[in-house]
Tab-separated table of C-alpha atoms and ligand atoms in Angstrom:
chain	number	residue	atom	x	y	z
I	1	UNK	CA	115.235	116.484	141.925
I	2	UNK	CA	111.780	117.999	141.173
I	3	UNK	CA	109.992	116.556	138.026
I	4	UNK	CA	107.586	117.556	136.394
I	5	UNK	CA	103.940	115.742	136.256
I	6	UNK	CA	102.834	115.347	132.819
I	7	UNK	CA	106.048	113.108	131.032
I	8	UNK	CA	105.208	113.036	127.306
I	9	UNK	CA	107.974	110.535	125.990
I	10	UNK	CA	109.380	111.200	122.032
I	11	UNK	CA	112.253	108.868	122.175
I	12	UNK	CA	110.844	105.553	120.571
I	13	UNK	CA	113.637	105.360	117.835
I	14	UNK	CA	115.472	104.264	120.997
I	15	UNK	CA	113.018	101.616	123.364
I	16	UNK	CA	109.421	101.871	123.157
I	17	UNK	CA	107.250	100.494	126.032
I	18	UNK	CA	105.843	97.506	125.927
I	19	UNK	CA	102.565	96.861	124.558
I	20	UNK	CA	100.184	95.366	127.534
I	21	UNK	CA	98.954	92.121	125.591
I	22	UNK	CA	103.003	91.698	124.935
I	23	UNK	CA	103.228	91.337	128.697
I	24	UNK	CA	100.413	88.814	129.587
I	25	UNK	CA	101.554	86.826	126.951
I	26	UNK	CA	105.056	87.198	128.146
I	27	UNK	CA	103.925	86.689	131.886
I	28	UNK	CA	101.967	82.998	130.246
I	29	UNK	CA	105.677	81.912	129.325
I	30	UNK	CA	107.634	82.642	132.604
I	31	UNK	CA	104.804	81.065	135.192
I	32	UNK	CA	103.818	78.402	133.308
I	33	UNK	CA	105.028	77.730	130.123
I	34	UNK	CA	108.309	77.916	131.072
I	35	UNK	CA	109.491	74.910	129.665
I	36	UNK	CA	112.814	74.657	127.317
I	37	UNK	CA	112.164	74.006	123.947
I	38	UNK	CA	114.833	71.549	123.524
I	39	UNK	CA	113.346	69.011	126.068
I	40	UNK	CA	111.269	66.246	125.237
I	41	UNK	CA	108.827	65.856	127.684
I	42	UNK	CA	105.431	68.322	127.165
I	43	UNK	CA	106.289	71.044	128.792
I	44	UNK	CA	109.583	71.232	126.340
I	45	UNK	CA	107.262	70.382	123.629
I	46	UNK	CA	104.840	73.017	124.329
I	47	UNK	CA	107.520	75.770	124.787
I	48	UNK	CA	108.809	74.607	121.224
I	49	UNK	CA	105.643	74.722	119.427
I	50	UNK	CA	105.566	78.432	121.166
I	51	UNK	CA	109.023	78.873	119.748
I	52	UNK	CA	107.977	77.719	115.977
I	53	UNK	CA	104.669	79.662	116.022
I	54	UNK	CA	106.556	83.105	116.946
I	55	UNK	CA	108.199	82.770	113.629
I	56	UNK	CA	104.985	83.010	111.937
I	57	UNK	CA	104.182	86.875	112.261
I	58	UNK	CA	108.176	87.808	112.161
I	59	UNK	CA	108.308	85.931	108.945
I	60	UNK	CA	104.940	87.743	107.629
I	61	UNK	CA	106.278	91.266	108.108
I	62	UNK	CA	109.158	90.518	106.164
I	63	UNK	CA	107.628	88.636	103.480
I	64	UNK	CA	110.047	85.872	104.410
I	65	UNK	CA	109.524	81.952	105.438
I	66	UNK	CA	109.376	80.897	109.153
I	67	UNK	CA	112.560	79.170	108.716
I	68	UNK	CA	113.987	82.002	107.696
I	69	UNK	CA	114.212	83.742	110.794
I	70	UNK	CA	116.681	83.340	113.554
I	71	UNK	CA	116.337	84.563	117.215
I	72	UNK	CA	119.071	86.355	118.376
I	73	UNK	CA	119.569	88.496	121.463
I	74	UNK	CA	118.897	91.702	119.389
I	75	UNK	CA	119.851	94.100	116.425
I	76	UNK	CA	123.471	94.623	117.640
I	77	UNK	CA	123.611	90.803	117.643
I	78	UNK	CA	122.022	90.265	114.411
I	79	UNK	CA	124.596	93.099	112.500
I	80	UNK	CA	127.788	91.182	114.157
I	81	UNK	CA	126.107	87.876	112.972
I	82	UNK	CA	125.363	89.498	109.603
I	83	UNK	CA	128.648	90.883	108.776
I	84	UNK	CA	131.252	88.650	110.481
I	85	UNK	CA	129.448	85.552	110.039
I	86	UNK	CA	128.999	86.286	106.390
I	87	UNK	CA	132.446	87.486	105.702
I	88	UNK	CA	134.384	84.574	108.046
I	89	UNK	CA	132.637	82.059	105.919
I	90	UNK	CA	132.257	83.368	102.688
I	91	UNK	CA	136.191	84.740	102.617
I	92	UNK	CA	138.005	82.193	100.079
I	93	UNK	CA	135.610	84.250	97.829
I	94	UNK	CA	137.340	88.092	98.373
I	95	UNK	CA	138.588	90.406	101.366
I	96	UNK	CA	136.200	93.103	100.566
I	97	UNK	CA	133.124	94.507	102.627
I	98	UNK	CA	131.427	97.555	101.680
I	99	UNK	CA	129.195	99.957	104.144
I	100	UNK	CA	127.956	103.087	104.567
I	101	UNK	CA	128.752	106.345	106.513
I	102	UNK	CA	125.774	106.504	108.393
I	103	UNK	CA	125.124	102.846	109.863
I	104	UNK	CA	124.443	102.202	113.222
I	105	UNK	CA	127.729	101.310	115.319
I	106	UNK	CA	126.757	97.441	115.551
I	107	UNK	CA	127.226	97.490	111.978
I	108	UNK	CA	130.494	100.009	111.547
I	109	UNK	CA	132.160	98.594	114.843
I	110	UNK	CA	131.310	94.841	113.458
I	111	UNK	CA	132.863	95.888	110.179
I	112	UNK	CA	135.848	97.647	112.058
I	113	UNK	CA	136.320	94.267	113.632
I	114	UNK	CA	136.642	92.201	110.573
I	115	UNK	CA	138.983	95.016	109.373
I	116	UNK	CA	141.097	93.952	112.879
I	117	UNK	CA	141.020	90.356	110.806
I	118	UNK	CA	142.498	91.249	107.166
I	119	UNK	CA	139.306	92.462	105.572
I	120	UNK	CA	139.091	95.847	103.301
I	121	UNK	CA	136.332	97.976	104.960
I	122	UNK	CA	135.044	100.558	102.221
I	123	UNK	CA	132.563	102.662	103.278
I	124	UNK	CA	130.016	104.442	100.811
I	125	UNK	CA	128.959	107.856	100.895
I	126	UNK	CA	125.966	108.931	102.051
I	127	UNK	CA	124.316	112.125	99.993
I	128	UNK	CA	123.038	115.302	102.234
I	129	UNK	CA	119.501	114.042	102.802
I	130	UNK	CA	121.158	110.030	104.128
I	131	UNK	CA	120.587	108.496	101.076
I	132	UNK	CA	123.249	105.763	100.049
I	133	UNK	CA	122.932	105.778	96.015
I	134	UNK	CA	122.750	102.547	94.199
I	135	UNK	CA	125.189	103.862	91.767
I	136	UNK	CA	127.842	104.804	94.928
I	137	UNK	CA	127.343	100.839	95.944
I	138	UNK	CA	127.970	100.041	92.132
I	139	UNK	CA	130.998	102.432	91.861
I	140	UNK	CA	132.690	100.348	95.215
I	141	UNK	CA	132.071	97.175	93.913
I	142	UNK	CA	135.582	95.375	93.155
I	143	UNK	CA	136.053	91.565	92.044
I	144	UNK	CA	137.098	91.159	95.823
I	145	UNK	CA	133.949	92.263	96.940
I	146	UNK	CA	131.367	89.684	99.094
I	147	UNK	CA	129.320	91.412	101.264
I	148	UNK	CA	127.320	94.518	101.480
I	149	UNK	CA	125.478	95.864	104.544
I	150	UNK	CA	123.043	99.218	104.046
I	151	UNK	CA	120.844	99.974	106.440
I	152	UNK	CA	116.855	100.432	105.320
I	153	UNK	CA	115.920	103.473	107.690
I	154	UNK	CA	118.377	105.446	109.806
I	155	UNK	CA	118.039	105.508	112.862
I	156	UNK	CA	118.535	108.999	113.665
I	157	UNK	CA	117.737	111.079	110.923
I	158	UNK	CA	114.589	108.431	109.681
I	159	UNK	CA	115.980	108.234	105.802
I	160	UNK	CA	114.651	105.457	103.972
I	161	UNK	CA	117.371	103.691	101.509
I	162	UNK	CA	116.100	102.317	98.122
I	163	UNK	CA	117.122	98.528	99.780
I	164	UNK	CA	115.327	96.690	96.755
I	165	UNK	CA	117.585	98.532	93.630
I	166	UNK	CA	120.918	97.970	95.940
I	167	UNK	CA	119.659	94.448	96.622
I	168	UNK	CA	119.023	93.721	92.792
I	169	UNK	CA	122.088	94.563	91.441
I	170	UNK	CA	123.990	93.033	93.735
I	171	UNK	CA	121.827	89.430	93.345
I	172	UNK	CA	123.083	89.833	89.849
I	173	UNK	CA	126.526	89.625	90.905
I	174	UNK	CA	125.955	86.683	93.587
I	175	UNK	CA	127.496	89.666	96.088
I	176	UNK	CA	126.090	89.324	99.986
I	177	UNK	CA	123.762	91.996	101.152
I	178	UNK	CA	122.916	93.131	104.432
I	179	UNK	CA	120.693	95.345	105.481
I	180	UNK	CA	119.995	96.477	109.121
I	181	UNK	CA	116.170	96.854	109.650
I	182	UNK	CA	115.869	97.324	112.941
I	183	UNK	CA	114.619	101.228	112.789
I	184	UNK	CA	111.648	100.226	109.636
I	185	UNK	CA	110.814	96.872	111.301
I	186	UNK	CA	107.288	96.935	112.249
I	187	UNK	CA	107.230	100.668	110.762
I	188	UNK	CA	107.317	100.703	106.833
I	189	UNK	CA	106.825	97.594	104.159
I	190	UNK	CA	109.813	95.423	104.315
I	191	UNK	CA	109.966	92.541	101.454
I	192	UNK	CA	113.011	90.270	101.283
I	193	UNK	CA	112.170	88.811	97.819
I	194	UNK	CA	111.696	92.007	96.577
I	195	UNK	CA	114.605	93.939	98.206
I	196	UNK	CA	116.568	90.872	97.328
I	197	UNK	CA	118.553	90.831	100.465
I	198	UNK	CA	120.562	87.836	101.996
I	199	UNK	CA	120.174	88.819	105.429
I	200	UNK	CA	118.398	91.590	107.523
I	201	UNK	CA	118.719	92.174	111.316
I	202	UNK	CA	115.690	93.117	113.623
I	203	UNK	CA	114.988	94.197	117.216
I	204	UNK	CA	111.803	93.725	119.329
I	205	UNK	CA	112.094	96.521	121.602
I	206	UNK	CA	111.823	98.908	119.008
I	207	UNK	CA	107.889	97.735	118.697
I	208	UNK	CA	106.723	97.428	121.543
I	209	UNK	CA	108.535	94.035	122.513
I	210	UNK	CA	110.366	93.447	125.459
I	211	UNK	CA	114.452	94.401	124.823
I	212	UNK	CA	117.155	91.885	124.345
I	213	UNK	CA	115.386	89.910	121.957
I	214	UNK	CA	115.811	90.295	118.153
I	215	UNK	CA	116.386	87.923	114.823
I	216	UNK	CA	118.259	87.831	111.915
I	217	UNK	CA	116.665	86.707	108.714
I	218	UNK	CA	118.955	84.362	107.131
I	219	UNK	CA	118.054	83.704	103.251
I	220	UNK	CA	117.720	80.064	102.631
I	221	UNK	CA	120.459	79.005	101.155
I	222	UNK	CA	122.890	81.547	102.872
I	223	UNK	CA	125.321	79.887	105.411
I	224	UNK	CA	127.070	82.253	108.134
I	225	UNK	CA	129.550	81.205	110.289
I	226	UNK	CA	128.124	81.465	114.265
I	227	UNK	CA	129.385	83.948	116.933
I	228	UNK	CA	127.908	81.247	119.516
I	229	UNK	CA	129.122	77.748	119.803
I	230	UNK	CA	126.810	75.286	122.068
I	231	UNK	CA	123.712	73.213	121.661
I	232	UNK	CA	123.043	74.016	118.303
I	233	UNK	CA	119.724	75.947	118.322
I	234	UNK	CA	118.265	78.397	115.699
I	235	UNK	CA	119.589	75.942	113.205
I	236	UNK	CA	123.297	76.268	114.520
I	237	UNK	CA	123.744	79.591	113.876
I	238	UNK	CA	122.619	80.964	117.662
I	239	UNK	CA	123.394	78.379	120.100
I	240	UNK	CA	121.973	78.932	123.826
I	241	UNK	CA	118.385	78.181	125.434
I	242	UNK	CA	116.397	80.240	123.691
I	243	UNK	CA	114.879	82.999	125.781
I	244	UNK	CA	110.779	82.015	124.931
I	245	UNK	CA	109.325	84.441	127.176
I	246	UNK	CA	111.193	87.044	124.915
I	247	UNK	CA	110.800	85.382	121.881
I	248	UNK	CA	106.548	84.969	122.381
I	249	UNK	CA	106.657	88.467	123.203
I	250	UNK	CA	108.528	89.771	119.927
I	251	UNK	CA	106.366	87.663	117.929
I	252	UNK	CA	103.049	89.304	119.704
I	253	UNK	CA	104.747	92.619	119.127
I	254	UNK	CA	105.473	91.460	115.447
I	255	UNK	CA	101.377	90.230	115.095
I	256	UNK	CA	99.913	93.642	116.296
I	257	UNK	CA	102.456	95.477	114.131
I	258	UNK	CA	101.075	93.814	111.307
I	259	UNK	CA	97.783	94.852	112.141
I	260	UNK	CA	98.133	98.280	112.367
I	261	UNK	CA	101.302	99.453	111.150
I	262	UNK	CA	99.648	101.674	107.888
I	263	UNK	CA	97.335	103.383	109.715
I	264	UNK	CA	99.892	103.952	112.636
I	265	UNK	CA	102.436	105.228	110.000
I	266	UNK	CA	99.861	107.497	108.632
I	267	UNK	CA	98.744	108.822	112.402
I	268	UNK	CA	102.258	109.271	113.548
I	269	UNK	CA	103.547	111.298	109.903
I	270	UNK	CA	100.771	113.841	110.594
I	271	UNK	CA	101.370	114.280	114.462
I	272	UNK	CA	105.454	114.557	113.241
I	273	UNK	CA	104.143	117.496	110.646
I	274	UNK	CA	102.100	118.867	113.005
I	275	UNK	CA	105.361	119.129	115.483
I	276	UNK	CA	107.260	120.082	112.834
I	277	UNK	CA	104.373	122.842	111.597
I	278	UNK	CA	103.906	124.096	114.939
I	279	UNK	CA	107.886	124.528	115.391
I	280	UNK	CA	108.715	126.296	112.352
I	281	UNK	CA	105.806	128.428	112.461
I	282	UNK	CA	107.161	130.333	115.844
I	283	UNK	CA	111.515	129.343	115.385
I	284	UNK	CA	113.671	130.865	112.765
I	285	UNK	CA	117.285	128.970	111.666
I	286	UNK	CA	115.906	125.569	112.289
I	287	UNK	CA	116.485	123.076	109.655
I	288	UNK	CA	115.453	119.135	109.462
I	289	UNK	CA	117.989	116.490	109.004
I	290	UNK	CA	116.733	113.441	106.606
I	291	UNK	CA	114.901	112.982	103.460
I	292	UNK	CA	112.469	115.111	102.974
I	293	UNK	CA	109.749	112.286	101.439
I	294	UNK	CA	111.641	108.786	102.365
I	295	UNK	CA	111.279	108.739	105.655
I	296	UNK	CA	110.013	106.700	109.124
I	297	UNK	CA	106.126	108.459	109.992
I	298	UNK	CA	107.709	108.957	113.683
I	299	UNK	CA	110.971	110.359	113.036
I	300	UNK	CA	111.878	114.896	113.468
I	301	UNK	CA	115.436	115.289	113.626
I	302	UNK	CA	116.140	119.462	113.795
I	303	UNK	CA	119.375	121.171	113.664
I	304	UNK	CA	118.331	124.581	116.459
I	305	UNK	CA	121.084	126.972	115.085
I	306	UNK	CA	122.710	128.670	118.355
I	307	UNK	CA	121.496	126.340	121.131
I	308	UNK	CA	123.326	123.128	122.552
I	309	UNK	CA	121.765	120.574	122.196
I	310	UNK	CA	123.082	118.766	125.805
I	311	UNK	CA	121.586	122.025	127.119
I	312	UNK	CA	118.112	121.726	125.145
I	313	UNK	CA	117.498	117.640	125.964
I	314	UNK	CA	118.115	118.760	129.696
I	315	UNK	CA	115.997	121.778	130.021
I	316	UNK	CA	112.972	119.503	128.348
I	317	UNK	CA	113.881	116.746	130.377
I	318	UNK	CA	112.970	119.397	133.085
I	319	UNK	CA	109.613	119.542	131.534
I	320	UNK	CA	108.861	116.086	131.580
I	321	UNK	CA	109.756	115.809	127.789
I	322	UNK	CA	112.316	112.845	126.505
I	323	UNK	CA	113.798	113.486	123.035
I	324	UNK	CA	117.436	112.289	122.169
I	325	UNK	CA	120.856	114.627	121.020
I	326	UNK	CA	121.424	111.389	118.735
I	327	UNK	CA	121.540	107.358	118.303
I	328	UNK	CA	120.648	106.141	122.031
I	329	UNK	CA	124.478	104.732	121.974
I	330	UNK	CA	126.152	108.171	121.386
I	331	UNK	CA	124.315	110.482	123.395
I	332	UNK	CA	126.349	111.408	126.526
I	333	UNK	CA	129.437	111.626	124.362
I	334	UNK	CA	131.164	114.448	123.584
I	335	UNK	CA	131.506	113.615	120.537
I	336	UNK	CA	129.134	114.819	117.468
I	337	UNK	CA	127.225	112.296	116.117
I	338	UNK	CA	129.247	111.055	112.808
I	339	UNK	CA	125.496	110.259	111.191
I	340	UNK	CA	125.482	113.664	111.040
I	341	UNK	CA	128.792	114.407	110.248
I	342	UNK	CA	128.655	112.308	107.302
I	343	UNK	CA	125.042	114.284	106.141
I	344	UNK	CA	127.386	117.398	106.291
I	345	UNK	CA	126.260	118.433	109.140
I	346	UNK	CA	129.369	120.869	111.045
I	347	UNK	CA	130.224	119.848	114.843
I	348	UNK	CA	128.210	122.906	116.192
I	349	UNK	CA	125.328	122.138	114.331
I	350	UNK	CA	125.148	118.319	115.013
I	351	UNK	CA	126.187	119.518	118.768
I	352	UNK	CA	122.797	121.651	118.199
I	353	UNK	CA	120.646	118.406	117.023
I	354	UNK	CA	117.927	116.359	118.302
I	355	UNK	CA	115.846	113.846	117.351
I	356	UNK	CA	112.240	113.347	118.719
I	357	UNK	CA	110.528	110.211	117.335
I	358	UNK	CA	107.010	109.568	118.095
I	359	UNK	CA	105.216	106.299	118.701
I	360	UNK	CA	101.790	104.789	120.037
I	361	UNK	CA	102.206	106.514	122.860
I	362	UNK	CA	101.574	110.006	121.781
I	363	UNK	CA	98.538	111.726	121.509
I	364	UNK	CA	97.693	115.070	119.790
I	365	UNK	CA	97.696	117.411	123.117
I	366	UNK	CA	101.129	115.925	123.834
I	367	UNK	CA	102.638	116.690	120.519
I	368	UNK	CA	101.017	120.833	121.181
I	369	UNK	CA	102.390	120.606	124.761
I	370	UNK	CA	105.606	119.475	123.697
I	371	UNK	CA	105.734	122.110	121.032
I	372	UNK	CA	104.969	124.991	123.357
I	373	UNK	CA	107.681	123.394	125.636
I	374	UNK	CA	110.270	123.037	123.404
I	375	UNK	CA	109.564	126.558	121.528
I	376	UNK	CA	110.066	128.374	125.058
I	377	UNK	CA	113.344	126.203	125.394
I	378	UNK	CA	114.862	127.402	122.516
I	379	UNK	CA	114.164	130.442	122.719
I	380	UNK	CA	115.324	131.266	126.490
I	381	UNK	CA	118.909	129.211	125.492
I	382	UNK	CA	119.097	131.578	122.147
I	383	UNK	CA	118.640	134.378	124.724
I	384	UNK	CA	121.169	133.494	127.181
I	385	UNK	CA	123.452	132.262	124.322
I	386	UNK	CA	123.018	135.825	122.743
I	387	UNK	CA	122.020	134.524	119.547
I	388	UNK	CA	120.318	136.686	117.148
I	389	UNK	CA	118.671	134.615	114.341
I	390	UNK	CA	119.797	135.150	111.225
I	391	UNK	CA	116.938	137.075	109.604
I	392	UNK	CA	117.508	139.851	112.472
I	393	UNK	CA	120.563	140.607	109.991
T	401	PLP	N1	120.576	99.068	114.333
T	401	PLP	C1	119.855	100.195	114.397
T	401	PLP	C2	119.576	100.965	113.154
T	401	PLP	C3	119.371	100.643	115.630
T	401	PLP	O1	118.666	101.768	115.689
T	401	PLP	C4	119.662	99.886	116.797
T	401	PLP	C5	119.229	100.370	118.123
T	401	PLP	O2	119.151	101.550	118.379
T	401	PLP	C6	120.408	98.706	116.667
T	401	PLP	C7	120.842	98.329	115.414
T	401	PLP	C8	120.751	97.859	117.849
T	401	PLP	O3	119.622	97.121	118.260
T	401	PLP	P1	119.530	96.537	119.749
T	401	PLP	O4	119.264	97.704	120.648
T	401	PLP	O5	118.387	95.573	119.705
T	401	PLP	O6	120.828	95.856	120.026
């Protein structure tokens, strides 16, 4: 098939690349520090200092302790940890876990698991702009109630929950809370004490870490039952050789995240409103999913009234530009993304969505490139769609 040259990628919501000092540190750990932590001898004891040490910046970004964080194999492990191992071993205490509508499906298929096992799933409303209302949470709560998992930042339409009021009045109650982090990790302030959450999943390959490595912050104190029986690593509650090379490489990812991450935020929020500028200055009947203030600095989800969306991601894929129809895990379905759904979206609009989410990897000229690109998209599917916007009326 004939590509095109120039490939401008707006898809880091769902893998970025990795950074290039993630790699040779990476590369250090498979040639020849490749011991296993749990051995004795030096090379075991080297790879275990490694192991410790790539707590350090994890911990940092999360205002949490090192000993507080748990490797896993990434976010969709961390959510099934979060909600099943929290709810198997916390339920002498109630039956009842509470979610939202627009989690990611690690947490809603985790929580339609433990319904599979006797547990009452209730799952919070949303509002129009993704926001999950501390009051809604409040409203839910029954005496049977021990765990709640809200995500911080969604990962398709970029809302950013209010984590800490949620978290506080549900400390006050000695109730669980969960929140998935794994879209804000790295991107916006996260604080555990603050937010007073119990547990929070993360993912490395969302910053520039190598994929299928993630952790779970466990608050100390909180006991979960494990999904993994073995040797007893990560404290017992993720059993299996730890993969170091992955686990040196999230925690490099973590360190240069920490370095950079407000200026990056403030870079990437004024390349996404210059997108978003440069779009509705030349498109009529588009509208943007989200919040219009709490929000990730990368994320631009747009509703294109008349086009389909399938059609749109393929015609720019044409053009050497990636963007997604939805979460990473739905697109190719048929089905309309049920974020959206639950936003209010109708199936022919959230057929007619797509997200672009910008990362380190963009650069001004690619963000006016891809605008020119995906204006003259639109516009030839309106045309051979036959829609006439609506201020042609
Ligand atoms: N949670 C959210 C909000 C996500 O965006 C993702 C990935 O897209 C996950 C969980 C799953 O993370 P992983 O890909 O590391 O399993």
């Amino acid at each position: 098939m004939f590509e095109t040259e120039r490939r401008i990628y707006l898809d880091h919501s769902a893998t970025t690349p990795v950074d290039e000092r993630v790699v040779v540190i990476m590369n250090e750990f498979m040639l020849e520090k490749f011991g296993n932590p749990s051995s004795s001898h030096s090379f075991g004891r080297e790879a275990k200092a490694a192991l410790e040490n790539a707590r350090e910046p994890i911990a940092a970004l999360l205002n949490a302790a090192p000993e507080e964080i748990f490797f896993t194999s990434g976010g969709t492990e961390s959510d099934n940890l979060a909600l099943l191992g929290y709810a198997l071993k916390h339920r002498d205490k109630g039956n009842q876990v509470i979610i939202s509508s627009v989690e990611h499906p690690a947490v809603r298929a985790a929580a339609e698991e433990l319904a599979r096992s006797g547990f009452q799933i209730t799952r919070v409303k949303a509002d129009a702009q993704g926001l999950v209302a501390p009051e809604a949470i409040n409203e839910a709560l029954t005496p049977q109630t021990i765990l709640v998992s809200i995500m911080h930042a969604n990962n398709e339409i970029g809302t950013i929950n209010d984590i800490g009021t949620i978290g506080r009045l549900l400390r006050e109650r000695g109730i669980g809370f969960h929140t998935d982090a794994v879209q804000s990790f790295g991107k916006a302030p996260i604080d555990v004490q603050e937010m007073a959450v119990d547990l929070a999943s993360i993912s490395s390959h969302k910053i520039y870490g190598p994929k299928g490595v993630g952790a779970i912050y466990i608050r100390k104190g909180v006991e979960v039952y494990p999904r993994f029986w073995g040797g007893h690593q990560e404290g017992g509650n993720r059993s299996g050789t730890e993969n170091l090379p992955g686990i040196v490489g999230f925690g490099k990812a973590a360190e240069l995240c920490r370095q950079v991450m407000s200026l990056e935020g403030e870079q990437l929020s004024e390349l996404r409103d210059e997108l978003l500028n440069m779009l509705v200055e030349r498109l009529d009947d588009i509208t943007i999913n989200g919040h219009p203030t709490r929000r990730l600095p990368g994320n631009l989800s747009i509703t294109f009234q008349g086009v389909e969306g399938e059609a749109l991601l393929m015609a720019l894929d044409l053009e050497g530009i990636a963007a997604s129809s939805g979460s990473a895990c739905s697109s190719g379905s048929a089905k309309p993304s049920p974020v959206l759904i639950a936003i209010g979206l109708t199936e022919q609009e959230a057929h007619a969505t797509l997200r672009f989410s910008l990362g380190r990897s963009n650069v001004r000229s690619d963000i006016v490139h891809a605008a020119k690109v995906i204006i003259d998209a639109v516009n030839r599917l309106r045309a051979m769609a036959g829609f006439r916007p609506a201020a042609a009326y």
